[in-house]
PDB file of C-alpha atoms in Angstrom:
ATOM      1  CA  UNK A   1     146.406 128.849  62.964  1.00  0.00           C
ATOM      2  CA  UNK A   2     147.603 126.937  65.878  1.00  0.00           C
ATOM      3  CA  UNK A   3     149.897 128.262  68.636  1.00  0.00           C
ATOM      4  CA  UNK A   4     152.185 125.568  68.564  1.00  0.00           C
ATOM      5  CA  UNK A   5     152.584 122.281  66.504  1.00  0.00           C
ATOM      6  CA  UNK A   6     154.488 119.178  67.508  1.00  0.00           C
ATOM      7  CA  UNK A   7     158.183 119.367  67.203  1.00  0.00           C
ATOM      8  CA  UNK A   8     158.696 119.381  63.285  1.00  0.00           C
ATOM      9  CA  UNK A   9     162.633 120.376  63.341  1.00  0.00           C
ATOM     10  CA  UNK A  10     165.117 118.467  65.566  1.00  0.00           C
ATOM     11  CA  UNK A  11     167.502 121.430  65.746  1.00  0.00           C
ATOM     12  CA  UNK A  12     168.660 122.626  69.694  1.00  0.00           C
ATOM     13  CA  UNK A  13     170.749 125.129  67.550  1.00  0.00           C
ATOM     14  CA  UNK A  14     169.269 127.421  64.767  1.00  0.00           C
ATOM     15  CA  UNK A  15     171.859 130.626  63.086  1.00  0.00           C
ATOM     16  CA  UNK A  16     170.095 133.408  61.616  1.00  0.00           C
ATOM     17  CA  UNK A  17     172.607 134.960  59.077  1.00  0.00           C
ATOM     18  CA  UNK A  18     172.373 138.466  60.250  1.00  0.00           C
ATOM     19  CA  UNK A  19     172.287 140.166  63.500  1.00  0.00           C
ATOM     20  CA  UNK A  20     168.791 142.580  62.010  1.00  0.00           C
ATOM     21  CA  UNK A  21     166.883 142.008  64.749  1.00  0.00           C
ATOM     22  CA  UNK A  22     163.624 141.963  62.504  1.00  0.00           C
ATOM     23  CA  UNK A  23     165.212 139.449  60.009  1.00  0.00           C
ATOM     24  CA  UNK A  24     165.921 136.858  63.970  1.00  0.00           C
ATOM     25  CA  UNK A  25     162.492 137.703  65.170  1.00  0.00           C
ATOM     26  CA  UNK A  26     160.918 136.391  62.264  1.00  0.00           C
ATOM     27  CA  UNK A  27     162.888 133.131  62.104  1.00  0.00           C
ATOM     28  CA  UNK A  28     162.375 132.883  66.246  1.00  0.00           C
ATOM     29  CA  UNK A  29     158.953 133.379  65.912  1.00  0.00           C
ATOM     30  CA  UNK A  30     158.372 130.656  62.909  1.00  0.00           C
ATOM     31  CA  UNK A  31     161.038 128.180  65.184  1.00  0.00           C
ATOM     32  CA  UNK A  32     158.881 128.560  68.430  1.00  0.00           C
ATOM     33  CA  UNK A  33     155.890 127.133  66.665  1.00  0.00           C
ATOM     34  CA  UNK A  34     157.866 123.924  65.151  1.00  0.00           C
ATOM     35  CA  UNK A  35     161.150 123.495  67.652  1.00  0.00           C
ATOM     36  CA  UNK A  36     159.926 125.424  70.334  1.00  0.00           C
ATOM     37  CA  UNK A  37     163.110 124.451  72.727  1.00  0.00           C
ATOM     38  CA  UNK A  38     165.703 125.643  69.683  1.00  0.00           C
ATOM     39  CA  UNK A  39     167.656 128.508  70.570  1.00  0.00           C
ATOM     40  CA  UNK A  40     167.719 130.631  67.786  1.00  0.00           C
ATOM     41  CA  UNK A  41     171.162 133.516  66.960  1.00  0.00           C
ATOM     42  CA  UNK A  42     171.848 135.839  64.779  1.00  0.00           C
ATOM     43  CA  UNK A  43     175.351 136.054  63.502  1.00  0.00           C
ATOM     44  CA  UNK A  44     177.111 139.020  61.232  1.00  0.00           C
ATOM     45  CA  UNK A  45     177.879 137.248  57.746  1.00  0.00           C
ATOM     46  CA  UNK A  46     178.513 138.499  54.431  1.00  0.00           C
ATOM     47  CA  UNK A  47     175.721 138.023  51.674  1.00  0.00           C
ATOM     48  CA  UNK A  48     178.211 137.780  48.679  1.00  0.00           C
ATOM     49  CA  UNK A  49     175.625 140.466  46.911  1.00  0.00           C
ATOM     50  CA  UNK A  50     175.272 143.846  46.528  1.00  0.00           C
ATOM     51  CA  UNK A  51     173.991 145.589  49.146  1.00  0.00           C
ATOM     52  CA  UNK A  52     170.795 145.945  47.109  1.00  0.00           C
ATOM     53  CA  UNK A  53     170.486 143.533  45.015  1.00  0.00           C
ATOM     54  CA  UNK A  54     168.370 143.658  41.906  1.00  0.00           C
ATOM     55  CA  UNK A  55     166.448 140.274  40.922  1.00  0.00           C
ATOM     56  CA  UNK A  56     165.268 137.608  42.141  1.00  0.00           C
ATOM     57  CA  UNK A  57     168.105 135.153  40.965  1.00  0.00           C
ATOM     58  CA  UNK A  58     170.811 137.381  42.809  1.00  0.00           C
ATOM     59  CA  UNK A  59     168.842 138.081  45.891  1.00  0.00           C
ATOM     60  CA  UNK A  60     168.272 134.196  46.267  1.00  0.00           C
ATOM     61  CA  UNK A  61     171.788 133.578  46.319  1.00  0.00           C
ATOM     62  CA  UNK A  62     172.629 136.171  49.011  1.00  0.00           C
ATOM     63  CA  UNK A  63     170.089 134.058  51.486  1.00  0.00           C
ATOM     64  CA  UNK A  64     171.495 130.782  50.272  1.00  0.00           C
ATOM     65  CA  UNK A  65     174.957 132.429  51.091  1.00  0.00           C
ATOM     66  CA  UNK A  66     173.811 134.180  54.201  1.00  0.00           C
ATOM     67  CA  UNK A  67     172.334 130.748  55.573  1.00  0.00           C
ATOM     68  CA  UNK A  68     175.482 128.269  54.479  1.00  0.00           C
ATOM     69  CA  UNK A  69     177.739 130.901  56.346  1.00  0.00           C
ATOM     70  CA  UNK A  70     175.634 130.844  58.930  1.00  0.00           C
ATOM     71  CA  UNK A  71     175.998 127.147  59.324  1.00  0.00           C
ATOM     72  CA  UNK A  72     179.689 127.584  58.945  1.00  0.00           C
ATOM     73  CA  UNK A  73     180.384 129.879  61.396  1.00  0.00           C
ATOM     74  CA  UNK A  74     178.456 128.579  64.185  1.00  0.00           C
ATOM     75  CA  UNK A  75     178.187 124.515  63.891  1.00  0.00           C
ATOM     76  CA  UNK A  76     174.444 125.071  64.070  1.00  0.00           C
ATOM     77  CA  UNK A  77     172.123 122.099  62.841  1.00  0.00           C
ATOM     78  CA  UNK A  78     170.317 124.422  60.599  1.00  0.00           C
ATOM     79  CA  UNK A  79     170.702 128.126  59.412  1.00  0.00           C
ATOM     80  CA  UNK A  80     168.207 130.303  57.607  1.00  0.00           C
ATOM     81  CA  UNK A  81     169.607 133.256  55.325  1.00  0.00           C
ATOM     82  CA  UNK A  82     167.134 135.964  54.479  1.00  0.00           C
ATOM     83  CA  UNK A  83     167.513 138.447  51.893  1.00  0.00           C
ATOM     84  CA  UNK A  84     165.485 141.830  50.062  1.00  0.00           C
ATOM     85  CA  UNK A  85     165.751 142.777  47.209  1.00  0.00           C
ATOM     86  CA  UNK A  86     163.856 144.622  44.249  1.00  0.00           C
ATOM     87  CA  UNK A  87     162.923 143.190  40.635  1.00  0.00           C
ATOM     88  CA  UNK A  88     162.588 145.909  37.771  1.00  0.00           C
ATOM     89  CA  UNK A  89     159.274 144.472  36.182  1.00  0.00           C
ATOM     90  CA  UNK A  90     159.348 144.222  32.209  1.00  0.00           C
ATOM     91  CA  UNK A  91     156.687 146.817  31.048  1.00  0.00           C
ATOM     92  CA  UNK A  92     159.630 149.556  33.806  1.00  0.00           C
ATOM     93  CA  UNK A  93     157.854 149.331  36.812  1.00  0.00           C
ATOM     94  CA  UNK A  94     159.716 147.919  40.152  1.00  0.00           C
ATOM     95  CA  UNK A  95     158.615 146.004  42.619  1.00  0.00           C
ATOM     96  CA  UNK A  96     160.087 144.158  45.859  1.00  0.00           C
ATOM     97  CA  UNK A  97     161.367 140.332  46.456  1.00  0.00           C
ATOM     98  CA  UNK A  98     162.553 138.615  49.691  1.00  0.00           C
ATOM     99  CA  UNK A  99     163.658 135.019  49.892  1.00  0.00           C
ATOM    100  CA  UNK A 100     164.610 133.023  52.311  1.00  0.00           C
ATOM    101  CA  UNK A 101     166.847 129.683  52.334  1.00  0.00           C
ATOM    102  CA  UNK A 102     167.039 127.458  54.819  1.00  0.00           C
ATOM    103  CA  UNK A 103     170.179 124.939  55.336  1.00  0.00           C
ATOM    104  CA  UNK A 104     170.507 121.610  57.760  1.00  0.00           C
ATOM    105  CA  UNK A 105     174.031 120.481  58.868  1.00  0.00           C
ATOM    106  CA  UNK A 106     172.389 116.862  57.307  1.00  0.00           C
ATOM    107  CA  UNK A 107     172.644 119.046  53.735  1.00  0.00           C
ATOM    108  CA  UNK A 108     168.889 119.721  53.324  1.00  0.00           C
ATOM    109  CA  UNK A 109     168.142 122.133  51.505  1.00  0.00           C
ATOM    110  CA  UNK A 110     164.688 124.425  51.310  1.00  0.00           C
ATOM    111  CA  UNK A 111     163.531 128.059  50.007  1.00  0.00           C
ATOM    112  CA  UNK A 112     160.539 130.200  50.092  1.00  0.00           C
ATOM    113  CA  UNK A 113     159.734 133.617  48.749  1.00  0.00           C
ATOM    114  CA  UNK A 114     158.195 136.542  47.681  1.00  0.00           C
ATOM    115  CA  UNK A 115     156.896 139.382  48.879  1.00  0.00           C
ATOM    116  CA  UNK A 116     156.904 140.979  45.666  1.00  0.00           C
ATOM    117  CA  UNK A 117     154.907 144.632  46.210  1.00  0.00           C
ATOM    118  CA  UNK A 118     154.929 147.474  43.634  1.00  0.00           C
ATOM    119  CA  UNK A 119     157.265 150.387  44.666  1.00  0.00           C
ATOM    120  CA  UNK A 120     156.385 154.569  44.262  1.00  0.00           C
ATOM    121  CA  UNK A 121     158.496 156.095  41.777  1.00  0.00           C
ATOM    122  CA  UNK A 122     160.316 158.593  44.459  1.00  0.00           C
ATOM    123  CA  UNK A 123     161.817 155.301  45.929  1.00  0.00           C
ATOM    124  CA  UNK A 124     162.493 153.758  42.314  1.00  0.00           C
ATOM    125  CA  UNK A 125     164.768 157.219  42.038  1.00  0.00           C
ATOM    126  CA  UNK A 126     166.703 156.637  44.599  1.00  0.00           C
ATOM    127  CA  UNK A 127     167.340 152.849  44.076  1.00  0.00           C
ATOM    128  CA  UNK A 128     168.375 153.497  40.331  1.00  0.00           C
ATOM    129  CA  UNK A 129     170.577 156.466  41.843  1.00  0.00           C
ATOM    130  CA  UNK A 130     172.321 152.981  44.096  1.00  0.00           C
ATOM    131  CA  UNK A 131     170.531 153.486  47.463  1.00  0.00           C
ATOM    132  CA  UNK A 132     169.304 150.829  49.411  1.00  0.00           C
ATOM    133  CA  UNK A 133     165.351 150.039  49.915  1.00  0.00           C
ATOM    134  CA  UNK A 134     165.849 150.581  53.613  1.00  0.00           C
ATOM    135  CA  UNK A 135     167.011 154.503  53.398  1.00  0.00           C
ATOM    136  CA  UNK A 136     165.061 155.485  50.284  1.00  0.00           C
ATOM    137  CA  UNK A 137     162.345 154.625  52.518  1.00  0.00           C
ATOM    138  CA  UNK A 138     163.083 156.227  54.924  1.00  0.00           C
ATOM    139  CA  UNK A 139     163.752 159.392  53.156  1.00  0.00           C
ATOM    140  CA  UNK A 140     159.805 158.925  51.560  1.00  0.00           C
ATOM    141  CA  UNK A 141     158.333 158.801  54.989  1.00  0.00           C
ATOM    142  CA  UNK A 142     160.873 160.971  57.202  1.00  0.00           C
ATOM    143  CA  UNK A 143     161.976 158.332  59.057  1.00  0.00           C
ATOM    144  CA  UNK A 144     165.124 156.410  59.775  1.00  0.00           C
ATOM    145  CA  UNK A 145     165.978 152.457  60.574  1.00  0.00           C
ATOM    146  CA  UNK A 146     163.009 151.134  58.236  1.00  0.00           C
ATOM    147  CA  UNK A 147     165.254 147.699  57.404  1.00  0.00           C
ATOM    148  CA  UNK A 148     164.932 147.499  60.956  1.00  0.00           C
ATOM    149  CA  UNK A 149     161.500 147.994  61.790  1.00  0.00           C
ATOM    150  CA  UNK A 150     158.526 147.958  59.815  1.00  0.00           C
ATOM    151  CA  UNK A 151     160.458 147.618  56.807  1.00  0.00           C
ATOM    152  CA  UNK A 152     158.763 149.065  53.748  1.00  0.00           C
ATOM    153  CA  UNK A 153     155.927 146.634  53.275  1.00  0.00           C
ATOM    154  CA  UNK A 154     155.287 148.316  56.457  1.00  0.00           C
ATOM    155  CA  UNK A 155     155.253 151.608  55.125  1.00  0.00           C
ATOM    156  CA  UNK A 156     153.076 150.831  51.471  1.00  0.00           C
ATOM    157  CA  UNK A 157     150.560 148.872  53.634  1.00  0.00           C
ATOM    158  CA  UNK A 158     149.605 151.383  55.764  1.00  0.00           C
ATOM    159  CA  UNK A 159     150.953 148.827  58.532  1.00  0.00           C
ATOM    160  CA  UNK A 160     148.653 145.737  57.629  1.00  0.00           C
ATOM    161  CA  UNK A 161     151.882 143.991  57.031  1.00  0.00           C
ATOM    162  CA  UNK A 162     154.880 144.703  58.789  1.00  0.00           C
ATOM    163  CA  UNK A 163     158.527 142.804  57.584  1.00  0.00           C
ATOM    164  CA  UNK A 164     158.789 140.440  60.132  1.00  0.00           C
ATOM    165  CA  UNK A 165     155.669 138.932  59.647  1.00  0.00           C
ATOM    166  CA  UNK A 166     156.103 138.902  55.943  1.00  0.00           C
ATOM    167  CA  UNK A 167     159.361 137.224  56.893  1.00  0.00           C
ATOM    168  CA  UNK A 168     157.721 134.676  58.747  1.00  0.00           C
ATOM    169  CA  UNK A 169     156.043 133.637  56.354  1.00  0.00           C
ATOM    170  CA  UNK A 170     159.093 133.080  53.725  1.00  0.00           C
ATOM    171  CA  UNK A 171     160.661 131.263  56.316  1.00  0.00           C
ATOM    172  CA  UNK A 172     157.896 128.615  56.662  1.00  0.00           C
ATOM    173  CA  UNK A 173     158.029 128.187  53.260  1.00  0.00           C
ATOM    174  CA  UNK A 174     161.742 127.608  53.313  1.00  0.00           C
ATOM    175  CA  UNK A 175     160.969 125.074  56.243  1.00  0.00           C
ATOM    176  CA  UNK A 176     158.987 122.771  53.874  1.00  0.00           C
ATOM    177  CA  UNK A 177     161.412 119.918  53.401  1.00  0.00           C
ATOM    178  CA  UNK A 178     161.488 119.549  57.287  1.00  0.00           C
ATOM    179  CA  UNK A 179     157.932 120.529  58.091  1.00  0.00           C
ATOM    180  CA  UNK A 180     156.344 118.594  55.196  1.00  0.00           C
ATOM    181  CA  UNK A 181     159.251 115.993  55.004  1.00  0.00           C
ATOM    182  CA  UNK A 182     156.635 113.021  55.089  1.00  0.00           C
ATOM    183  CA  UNK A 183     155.637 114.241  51.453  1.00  0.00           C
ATOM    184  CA  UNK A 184     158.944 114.824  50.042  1.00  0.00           C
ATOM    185  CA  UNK A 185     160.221 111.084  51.768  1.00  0.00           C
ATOM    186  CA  UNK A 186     157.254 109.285  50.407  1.00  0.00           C
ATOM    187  CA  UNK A 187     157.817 110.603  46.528  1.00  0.00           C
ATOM    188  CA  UNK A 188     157.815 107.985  43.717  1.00  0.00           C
TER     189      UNK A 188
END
């Protein structure tokens, strides 16, 4: 992968909605490659979900809602919500999400995600019993501030992945109608 590409976003101002500082490194990093002279800020804004949410559909719409508050609040020309969340599988088994949504004051739109990961049964517990991912995780590994940190892909992988870089990732993806705009503008 290259270090830097030419300037793909014409943003000078990019919102992060949320002030983790793992969820504004990944979206810094990600913006450095593409619109490496954007500053990039995190800003407290609700999520309009539960503070865990369960599925993919609602944890979707608390990045879309993180993101267009975002944009709201700070007159940005594009905001990027990111949200976690976990998906009960159908044969019982639970597993992680993340997605992230991207928003341009021009109304673009874009959204990547995944990071879908099984999930041990002692954290399943605790997320049934209405805990968050973050402190059932910590609680597995005798820890604390795992949302914050390593996150608990960071954790289950033994630290081959940590959350911001997974992040990164679903923030490129959410990127694509700027990044690969040429493809999208082109379309029959």
């Amino acid at each position: 992968m290259t270090s830097a590409l030419p300037v793909l976003i014409p943003a000078a101002r990019v919102a992060v909605g949320s002030t983790n500082p793992v969820k504004v490194a990944a979206v810094r990093a990600v913006l450095a490659r593409c619109a490496p002279t954007a500053t990039v800020t995190g800003v407290a804004v609700a999520s309009g979900v539960a503070d865990q949410p369960w599925g993919d559909d609602e944890t979707r719409r608390g990045a879309e809602a993180r993101a267009r508050a975002a944009l709201a609040a700070t007159g940005a020309e594009l905001a990027v919500g990111l949200e976690g969340g976990v998906v009960r599988e159908p044969g019982g088994s639970v597993r992680s999400c993340a997605w992230a949504v991207a928003v341009g004051a021009d109304g673009r739109t874009g959204t990547g995600g995944s990071l879908a990961m099984p999930l041990p049964p002692a954290v399943v517990a605790r997320l049934e019993a209405g805990e968050e991912l973050g402190p059932a995780m910590d609680a597995l590994v005798g820890t604390t501030g795992t949302k914050h940190g390593a996150g608990a892909v960071g954790h289950l992988t033994a630290g081959l992945v940590d959350r911001q870089a997974a992040y990164e990732v679903l923030v490129a993806y959410a990127l694509v109608p700027w990044l690969g705009a040429r493809f999208f503008d082109d379309a029959p």
